[in-house]
mmCIF file of C-alpha atoms in Angstrom:
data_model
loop_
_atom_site.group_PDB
_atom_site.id
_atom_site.type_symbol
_atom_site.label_atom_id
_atom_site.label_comp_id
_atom_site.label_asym_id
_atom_site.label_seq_id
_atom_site.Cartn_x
_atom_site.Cartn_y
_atom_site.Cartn_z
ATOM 1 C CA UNK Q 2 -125.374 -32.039 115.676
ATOM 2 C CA UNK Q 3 -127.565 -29.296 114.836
ATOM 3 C CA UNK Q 4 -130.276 -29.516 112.123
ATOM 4 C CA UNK Q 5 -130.089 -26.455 109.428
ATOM 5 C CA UNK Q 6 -133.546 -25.177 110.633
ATOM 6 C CA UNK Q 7 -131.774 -24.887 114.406
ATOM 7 C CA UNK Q 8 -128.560 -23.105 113.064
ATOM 8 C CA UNK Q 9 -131.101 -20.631 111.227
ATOM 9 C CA UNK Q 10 -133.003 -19.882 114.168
ATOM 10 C CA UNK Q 11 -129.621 -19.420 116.445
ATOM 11 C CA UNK Q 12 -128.500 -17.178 113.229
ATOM 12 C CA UNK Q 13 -131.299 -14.867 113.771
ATOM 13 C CA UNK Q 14 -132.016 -14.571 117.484
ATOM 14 C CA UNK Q 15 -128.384 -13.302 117.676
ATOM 15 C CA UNK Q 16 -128.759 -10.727 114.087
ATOM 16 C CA UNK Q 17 -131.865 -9.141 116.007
ATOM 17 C CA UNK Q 18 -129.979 -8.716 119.564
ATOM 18 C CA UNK Q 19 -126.902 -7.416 117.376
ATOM 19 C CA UNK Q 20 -128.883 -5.761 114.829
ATOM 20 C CA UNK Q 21 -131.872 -4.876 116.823
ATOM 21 C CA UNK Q 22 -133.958 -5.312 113.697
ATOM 22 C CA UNK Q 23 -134.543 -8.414 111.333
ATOM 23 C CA UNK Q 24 -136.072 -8.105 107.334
ATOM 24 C CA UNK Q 25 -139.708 -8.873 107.494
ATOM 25 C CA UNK Q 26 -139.508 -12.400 105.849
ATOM 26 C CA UNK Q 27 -136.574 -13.491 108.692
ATOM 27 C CA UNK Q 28 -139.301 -11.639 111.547
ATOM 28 C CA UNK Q 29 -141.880 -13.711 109.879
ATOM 29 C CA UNK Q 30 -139.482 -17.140 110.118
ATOM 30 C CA UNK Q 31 -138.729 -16.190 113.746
ATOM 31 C CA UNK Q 32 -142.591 -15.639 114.847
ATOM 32 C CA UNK Q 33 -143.484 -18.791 113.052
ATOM 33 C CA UNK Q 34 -141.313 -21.293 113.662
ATOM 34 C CA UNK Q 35 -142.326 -24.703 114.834
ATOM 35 C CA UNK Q 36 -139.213 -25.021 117.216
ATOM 36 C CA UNK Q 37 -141.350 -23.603 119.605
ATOM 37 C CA UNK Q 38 -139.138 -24.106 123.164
ATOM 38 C CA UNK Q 39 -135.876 -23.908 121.639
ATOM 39 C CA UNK Q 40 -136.842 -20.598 119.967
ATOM 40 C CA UNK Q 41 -138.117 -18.898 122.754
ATOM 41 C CA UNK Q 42 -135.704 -20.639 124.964
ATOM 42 C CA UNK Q 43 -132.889 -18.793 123.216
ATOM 43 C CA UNK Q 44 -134.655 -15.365 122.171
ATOM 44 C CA UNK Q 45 -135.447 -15.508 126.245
ATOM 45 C CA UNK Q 46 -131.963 -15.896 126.855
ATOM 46 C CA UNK Q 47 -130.416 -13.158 124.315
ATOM 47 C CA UNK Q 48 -133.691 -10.770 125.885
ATOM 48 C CA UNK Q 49 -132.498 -11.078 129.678
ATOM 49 C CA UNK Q 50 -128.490 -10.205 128.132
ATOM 50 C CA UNK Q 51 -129.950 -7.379 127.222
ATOM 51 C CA UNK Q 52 -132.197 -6.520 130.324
ATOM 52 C CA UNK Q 53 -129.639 -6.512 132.472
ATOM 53 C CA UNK Q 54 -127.236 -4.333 130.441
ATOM 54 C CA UNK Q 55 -129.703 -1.711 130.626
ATOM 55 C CA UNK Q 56 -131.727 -2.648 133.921
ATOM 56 C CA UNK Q 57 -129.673 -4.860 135.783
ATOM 57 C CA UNK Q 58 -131.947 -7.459 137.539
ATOM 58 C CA UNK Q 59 -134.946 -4.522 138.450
ATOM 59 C CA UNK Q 60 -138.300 -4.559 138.253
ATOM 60 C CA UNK Q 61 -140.269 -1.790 138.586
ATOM 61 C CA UNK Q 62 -143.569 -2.077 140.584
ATOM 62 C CA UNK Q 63 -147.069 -0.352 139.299
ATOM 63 C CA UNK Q 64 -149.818 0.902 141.776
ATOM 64 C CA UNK Q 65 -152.667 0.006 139.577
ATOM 65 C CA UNK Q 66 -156.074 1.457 140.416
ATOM 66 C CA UNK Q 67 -159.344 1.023 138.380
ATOM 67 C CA UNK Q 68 -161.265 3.401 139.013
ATOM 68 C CA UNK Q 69 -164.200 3.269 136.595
ATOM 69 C CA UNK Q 70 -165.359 0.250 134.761
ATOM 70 C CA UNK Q 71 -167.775 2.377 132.917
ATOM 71 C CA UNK Q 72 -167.245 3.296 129.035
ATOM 72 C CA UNK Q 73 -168.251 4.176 125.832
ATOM 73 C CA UNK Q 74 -166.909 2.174 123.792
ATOM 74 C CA UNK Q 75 -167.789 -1.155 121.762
ATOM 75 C CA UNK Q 76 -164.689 -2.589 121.639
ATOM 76 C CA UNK Q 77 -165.553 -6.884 120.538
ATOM 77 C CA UNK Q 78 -163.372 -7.726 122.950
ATOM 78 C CA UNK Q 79 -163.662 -6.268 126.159
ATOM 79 C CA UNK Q 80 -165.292 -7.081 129.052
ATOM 80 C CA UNK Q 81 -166.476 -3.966 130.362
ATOM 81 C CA UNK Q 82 -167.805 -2.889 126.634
ATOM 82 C CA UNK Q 83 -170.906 -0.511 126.782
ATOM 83 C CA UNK Q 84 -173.035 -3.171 125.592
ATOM 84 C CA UNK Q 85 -172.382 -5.328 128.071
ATOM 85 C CA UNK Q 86 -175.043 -5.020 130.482
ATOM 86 C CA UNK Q 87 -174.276 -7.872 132.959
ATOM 87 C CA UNK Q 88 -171.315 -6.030 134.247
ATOM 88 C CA UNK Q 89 -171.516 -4.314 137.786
ATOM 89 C CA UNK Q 90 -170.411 -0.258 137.188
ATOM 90 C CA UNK Q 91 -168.603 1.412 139.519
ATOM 91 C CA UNK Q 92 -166.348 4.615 139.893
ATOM 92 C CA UNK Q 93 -164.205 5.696 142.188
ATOM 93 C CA UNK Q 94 -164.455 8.746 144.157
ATOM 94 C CA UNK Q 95 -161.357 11.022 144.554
ATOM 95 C CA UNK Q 96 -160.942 9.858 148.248
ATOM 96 C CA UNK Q 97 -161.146 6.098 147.330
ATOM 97 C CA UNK Q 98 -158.334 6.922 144.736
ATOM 98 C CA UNK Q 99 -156.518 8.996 147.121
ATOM 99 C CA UNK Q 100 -156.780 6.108 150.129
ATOM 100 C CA UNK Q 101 -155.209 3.664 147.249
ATOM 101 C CA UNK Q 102 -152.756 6.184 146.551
ATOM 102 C CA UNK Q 103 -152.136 6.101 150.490
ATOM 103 C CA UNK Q 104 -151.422 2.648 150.470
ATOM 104 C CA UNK Q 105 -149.425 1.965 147.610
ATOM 105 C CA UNK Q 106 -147.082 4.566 148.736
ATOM 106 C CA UNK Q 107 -146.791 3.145 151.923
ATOM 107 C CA UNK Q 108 -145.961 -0.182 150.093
ATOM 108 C CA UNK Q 109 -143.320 1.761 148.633
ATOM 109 C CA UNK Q 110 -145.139 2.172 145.052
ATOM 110 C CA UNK Q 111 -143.658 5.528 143.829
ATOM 111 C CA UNK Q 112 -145.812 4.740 140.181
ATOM 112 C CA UNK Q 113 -149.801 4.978 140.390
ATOM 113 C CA UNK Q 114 -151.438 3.958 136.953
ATOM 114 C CA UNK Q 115 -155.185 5.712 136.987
ATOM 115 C CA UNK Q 116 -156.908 3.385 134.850
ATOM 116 C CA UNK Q 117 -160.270 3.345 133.572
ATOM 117 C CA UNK Q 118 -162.989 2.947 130.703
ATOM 118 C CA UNK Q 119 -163.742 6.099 128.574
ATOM 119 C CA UNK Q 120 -165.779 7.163 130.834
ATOM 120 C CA UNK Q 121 -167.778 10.790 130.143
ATOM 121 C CA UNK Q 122 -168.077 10.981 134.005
ATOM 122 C CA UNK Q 123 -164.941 11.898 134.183
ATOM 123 C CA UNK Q 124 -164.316 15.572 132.316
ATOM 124 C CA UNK Q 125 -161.018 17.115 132.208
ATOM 125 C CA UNK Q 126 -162.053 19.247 135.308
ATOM 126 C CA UNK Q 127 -162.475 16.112 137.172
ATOM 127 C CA UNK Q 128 -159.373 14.149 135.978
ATOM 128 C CA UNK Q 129 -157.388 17.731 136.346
ATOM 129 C CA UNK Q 130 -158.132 17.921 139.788
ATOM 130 C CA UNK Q 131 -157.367 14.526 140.875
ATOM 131 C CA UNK Q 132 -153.755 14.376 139.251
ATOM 132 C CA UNK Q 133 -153.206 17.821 140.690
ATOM 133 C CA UNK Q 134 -154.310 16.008 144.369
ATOM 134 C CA UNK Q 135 -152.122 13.000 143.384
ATOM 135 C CA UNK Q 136 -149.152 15.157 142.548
ATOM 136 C CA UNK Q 137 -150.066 17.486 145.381
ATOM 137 C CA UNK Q 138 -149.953 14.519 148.012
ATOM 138 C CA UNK Q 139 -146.599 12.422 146.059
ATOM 139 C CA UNK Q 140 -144.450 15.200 144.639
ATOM 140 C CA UNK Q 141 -142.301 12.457 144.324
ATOM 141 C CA UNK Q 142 -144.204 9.604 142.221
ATOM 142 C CA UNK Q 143 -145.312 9.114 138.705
ATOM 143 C CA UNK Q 144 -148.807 9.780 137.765
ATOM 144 C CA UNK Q 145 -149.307 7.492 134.375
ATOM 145 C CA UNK Q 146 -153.084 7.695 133.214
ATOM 146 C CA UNK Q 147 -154.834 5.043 130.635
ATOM 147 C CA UNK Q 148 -158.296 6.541 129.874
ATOM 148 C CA UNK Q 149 -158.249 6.298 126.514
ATOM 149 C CA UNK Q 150 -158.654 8.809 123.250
ATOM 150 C CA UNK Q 151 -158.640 12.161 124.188
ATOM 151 C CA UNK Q 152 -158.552 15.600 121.641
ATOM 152 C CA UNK Q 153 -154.896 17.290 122.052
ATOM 153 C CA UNK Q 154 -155.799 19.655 124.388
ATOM 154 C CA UNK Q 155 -157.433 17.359 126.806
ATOM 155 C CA UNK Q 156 -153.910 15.495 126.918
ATOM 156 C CA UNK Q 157 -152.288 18.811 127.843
ATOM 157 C CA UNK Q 158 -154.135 19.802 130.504
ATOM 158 C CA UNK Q 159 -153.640 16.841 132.409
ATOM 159 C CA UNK Q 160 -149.896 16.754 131.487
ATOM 160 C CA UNK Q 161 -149.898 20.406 132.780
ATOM 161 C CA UNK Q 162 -152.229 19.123 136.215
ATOM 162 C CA UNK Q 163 -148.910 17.254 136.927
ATOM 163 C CA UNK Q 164 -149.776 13.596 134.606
ATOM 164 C CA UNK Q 165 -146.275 11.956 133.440
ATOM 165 C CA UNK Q 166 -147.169 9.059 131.222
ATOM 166 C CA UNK Q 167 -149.925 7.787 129.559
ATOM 167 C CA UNK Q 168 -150.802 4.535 128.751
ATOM 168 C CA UNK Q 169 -152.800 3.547 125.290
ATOM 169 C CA UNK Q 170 -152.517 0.461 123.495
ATOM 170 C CA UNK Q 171 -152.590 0.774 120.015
ATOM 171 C CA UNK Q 172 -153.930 -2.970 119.693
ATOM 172 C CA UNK Q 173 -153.271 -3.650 116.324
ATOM 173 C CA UNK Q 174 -151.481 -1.230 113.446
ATOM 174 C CA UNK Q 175 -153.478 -2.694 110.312
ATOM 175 C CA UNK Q 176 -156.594 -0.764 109.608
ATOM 176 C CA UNK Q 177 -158.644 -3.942 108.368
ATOM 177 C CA UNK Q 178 -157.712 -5.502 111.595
ATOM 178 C CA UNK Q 179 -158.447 -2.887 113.719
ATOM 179 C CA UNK Q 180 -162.020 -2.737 111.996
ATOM 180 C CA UNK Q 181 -162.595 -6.567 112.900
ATOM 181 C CA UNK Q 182 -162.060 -6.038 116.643
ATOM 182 C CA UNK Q 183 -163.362 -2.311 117.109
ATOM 183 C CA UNK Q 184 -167.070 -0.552 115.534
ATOM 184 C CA UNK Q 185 -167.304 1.511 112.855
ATOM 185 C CA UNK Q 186 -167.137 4.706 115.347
ATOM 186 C CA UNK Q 187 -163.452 4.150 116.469
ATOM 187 C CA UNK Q 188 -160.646 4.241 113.659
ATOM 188 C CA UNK Q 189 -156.840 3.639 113.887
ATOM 189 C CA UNK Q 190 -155.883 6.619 112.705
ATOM 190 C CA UNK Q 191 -157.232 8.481 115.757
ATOM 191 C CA UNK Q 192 -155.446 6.117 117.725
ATOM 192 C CA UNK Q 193 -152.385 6.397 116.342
ATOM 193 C CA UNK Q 194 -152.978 10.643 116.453
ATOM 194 C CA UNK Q 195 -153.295 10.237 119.976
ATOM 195 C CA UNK Q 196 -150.209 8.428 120.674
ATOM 196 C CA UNK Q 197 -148.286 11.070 118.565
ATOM 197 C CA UNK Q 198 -150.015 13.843 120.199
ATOM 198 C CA UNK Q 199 -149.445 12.357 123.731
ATOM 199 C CA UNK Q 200 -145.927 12.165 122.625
ATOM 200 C CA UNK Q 201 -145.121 15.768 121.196
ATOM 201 C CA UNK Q 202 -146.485 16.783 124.434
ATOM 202 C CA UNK Q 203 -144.136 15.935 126.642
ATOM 203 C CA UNK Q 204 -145.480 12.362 127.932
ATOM 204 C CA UNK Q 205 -143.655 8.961 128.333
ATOM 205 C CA UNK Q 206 -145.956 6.843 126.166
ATOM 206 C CA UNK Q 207 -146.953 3.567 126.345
ATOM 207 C CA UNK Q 208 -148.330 1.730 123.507
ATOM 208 C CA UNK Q 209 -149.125 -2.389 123.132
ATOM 209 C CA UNK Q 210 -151.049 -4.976 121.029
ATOM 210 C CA UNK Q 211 -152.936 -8.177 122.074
ATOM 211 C CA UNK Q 212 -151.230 -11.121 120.820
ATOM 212 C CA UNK Q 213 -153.723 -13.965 118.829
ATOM 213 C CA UNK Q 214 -155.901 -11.761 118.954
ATOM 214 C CA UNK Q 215 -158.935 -12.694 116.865
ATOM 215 C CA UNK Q 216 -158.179 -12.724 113.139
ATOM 216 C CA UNK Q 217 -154.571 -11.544 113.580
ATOM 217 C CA UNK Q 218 -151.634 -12.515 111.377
ATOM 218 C CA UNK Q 219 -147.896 -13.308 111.508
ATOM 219 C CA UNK Q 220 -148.266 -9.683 108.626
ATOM 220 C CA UNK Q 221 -150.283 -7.920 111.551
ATOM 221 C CA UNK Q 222 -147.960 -8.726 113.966
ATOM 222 C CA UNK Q 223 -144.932 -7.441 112.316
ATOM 223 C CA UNK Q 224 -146.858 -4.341 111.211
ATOM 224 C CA UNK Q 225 -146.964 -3.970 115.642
ATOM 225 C CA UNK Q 226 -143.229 -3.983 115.532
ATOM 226 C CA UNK Q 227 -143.082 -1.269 112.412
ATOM 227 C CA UNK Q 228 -145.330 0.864 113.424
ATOM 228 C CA UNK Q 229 -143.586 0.795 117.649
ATOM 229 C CA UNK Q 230 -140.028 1.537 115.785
ATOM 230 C CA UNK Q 231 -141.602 4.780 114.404
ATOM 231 C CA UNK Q 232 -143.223 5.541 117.304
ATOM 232 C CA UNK Q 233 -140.383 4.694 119.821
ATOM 233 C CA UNK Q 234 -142.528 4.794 122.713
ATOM 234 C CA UNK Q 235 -141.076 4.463 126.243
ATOM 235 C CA UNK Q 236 -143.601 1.751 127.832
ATOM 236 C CA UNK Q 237 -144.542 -1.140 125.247
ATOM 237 C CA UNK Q 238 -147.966 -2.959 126.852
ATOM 238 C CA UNK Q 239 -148.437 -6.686 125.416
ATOM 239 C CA UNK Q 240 -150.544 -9.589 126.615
ATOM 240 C CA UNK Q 241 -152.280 -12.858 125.267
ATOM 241 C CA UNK Q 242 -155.969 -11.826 123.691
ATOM 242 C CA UNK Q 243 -158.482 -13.583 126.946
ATOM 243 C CA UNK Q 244 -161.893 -13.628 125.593
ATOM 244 C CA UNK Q 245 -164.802 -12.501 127.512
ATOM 245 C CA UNK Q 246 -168.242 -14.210 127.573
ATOM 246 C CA UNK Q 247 -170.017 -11.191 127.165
ATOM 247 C CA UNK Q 248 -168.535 -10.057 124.137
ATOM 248 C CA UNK Q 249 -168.594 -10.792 120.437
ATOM 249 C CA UNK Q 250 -165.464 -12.719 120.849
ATOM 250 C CA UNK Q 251 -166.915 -15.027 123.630
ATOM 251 C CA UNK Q 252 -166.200 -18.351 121.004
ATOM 252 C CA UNK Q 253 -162.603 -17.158 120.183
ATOM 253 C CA UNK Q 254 -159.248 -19.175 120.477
ATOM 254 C CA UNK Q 255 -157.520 -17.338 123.386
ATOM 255 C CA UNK Q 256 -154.040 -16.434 122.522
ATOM 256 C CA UNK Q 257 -151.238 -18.792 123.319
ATOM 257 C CA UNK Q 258 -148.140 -18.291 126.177
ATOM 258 C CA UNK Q 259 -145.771 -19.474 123.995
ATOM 259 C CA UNK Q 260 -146.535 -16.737 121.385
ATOM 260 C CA UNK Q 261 -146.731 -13.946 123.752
ATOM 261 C CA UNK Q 262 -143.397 -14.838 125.101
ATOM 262 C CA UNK Q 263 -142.165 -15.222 122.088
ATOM 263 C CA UNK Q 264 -142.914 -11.383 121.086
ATOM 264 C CA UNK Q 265 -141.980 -10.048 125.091
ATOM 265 C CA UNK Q 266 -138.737 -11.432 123.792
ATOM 266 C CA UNK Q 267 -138.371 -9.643 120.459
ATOM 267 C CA UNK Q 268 -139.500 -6.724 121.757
ATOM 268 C CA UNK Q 269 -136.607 -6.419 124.379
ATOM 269 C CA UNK Q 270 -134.198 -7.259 121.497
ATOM 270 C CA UNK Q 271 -135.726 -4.559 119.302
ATOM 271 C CA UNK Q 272 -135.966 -2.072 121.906
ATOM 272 C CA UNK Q 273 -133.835 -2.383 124.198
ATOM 273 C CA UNK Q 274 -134.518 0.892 126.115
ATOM 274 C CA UNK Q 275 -138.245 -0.079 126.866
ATOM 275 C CA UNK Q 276 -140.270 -0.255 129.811
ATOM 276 C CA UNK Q 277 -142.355 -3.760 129.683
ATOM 277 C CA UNK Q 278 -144.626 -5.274 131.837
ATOM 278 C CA UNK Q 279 -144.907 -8.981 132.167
ATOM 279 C CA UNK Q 280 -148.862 -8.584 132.531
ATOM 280 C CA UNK Q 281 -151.682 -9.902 134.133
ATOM 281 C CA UNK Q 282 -152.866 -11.488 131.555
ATOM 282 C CA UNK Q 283 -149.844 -13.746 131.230
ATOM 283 C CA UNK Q 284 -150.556 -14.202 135.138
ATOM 284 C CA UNK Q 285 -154.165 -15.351 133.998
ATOM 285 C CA UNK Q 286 -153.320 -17.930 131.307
ATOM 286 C CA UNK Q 287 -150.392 -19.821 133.473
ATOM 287 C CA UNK Q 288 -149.767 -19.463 136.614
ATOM 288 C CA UNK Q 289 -145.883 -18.784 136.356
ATOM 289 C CA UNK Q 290 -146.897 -16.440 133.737
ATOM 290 C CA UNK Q 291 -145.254 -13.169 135.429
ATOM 291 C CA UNK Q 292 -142.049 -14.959 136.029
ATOM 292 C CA UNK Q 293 -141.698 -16.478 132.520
ATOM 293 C CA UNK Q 294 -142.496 -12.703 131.240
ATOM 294 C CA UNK Q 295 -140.007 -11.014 133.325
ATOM 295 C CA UNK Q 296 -137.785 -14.243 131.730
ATOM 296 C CA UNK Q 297 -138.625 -13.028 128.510
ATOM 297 C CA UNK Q 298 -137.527 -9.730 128.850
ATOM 298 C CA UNK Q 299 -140.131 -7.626 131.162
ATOM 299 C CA UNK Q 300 -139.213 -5.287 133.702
ATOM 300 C CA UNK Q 301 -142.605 -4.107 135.112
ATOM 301 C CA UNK Q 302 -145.231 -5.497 137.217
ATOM 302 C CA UNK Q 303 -148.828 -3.708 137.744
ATOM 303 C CA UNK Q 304 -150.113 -5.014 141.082
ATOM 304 C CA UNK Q 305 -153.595 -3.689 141.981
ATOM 305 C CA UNK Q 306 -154.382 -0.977 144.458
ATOM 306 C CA UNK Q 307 -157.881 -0.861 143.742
ATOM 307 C CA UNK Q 308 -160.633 -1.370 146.767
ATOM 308 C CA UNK Q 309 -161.279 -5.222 147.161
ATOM 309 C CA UNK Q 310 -164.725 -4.718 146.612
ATOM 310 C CA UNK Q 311 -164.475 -3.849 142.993
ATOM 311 C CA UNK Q 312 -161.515 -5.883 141.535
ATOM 312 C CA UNK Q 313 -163.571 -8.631 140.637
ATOM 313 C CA UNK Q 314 -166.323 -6.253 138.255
ATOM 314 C CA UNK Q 315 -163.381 -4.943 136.239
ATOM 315 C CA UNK Q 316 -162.784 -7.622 134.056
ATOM 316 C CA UNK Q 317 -161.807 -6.664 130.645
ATOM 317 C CA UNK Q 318 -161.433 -10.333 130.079
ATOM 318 C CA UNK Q 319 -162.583 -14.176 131.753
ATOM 319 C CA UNK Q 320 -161.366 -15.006 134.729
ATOM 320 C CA UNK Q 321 -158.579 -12.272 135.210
ATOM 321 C CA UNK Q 322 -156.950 -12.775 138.581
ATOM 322 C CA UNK Q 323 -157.936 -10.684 141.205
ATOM 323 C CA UNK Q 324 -156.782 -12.142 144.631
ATOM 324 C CA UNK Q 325 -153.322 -13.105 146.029
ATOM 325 C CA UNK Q 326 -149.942 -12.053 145.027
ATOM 326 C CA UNK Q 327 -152.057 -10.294 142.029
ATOM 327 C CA UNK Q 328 -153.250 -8.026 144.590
ATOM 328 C CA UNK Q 329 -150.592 -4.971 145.977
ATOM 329 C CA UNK Q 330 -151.384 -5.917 150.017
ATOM 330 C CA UNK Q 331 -149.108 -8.966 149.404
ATOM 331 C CA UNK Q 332 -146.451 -7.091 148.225
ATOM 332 C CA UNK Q 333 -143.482 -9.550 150.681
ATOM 333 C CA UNK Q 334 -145.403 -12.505 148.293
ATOM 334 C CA UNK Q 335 -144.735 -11.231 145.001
ATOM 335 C CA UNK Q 336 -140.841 -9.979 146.176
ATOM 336 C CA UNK Q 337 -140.271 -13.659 146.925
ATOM 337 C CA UNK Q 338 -141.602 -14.912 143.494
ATOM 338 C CA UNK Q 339 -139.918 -12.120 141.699
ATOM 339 C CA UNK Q 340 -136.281 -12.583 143.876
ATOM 340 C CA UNK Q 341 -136.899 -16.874 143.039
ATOM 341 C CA UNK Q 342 -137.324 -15.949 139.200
ATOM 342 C CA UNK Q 343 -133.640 -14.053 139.446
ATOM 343 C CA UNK Q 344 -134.492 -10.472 139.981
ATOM 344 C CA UNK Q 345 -135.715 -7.802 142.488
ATOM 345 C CA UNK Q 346 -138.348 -5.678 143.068
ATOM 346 C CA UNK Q 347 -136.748 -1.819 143.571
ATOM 347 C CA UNK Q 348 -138.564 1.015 145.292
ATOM 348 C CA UNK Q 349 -138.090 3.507 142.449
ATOM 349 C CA UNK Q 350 -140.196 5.836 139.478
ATOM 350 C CA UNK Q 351 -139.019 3.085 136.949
ATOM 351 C CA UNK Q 352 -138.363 6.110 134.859
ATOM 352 C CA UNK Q 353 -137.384 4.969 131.092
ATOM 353 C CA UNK Q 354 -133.718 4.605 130.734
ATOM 354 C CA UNK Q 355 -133.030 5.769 126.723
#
């Protein structure tokens, strides 16, 4: 016989895949609840229902290439923060990028993500004129760039040089948080400007948020899921908060699978449309990670293209993996884990399904 606390928690998995929404105070309940495997057991369950009525058993597949680990920026938690001066910087040239490019297409990627630091290197002439050799070279792929906060017209010209998405994690959508993890020179309302700007452009945007990240709350987290239902962005990027030793946040609690599972889950319910990854970082803190994210609702993996030689100096946080089925040269090795899980990689844009 069921206690009441189970029949609530059954109650409200199934009013948010019905409803696609839930008050704040029954979000809060379904975030916070002790019941830990049987709630995500069942959002998981009412998430991949609602998967596969929009995306069947797919999974899209990511070229991801890093191709600067320089940047600007302070952020506390990241790895490859300007202040950090143990890291190794590198940068790509346009032929590296191109040769990974080469090889992810021959893999079948039809997606490459261009990531990188904000990295002044890089001008709009220079990131013009690689998209415009990427879409040159793969009329038929998706260019998706994640280089940051750009003015308005910076976004446009690469949208006009032939970009189609853009990546940028909003991180967190309280301003007091976002002033704990980021210096005084970055704000959140920039952030969020960029993400509408990238948006009235023309782009398929992604947005995310670290999860236990460092003085986050249940209030911060549902203040995520607010501000994404405004923003209705196609691609929704979430992972567990990793800390990095040479940061600020090198003594932090990482964040927890169970959590970040937990939220993979609601986010499928409350947007069902959306394009998201089951991340790296889930592949960092468990080893099934991947699988129990694409469990939990995910539809996307982002295996590496990058050169070998410089996986292991972009690490945004500790011990990211690197090597193996991580890596997009054992593509056959990650179809098998993916087709064991209960779905299948497909050669395809992944294009957003609204």
């Amino acid at each position: 016989m069921k206690t009441i606390d189970e029949a609530k928690i059954q109650a409200l998995v199934a009013q948010l895949e019905a409803e696609k929404n839930l008050p704040d105070r029954d979000m809060a309940e379904l975030i916070e609840t002790p019941l830990l495997e049987l709630t995500n057991r069942l959002l998981a369950e009412a998430a991949d229902r609602v998967r596969r009525k929009h995306y069947q058993d797919e999974v899209y597949v990511r070229g991801l290439i890093e191709f600067t680990n320089y940047c600007k920026n302070n952020c506390y938690y990241c790895g490859i923060r300007a202040g950090n001066a143990c890291v190794e910087r590198y940068r790509l040239t346009q032929e590296d990028i191109l040769d990974c490019c080469r090889t992810g297409y021959e893999l079948g990627f039809r997606t490459f993500v261009l990531q990188g630091g904000e990295d002044p290197y890089y001008t709009d002439e220079r990131i013009c004129e690689l998209v415009a050799a990427i879409r040159e070279g793969y009329p038929d792929c998706a260019i998706t760039l994640s280089i940051g906060e750009k003015p308005r017209a910076s976004y446009a010209a690469y949208f006009a040089a032939g970009a189609n998405r853009y990546l940028l994690r909003h991180e967190t959508a309280d301003e007091l948080h976002y002033a704990k993890l980021h210096p005084a020179s970055m704000s959140l309302a920039n952030r969020k400007r960029c993400l509408w700007d990238l948006k009235e452009l023309g782009y398929q945007v992604g947005a995310g948020f670290m999860v236990g990240s460092p003085y986050q709350t249940t209030a911060n987290l549902i203040e995520d899921l607010r501000f994404l239902q405004e923003l209705e962005p196609d691609m929704i990027g979430i992972g567990p908060f990793i800390h990095h030793e040479a940061t600020p946040f090198r003594d932090m609690a990482d964040g927890s699978l169970e959590l970040s599972l937990r939220m993979l889950s609601i986010l499928r319910l409350c947007f069902p449309y959306a394009l998201l990854p089951s991340t790296t970082a889930l592949g960092t803190i468990a080893p099934n990670g991947r699988e129990l994210g694409l469990k939990a609702g995910g539809n996307v993996l982002m295996p590496n293209l990058s050169p070998v030689r410089v996986r292991q100096s972009y690490q945004l946080y500790a011990n990211k993996i690197c090597t193996g089925e991580e890596a997009a040269e054992c593509r056959s090795c990650l179809e098998l884990r993916v087709r064991a899980a209960g779905y299948r990689i497909v050669t395809s844009r992944g294009d957003v399904k609204r």
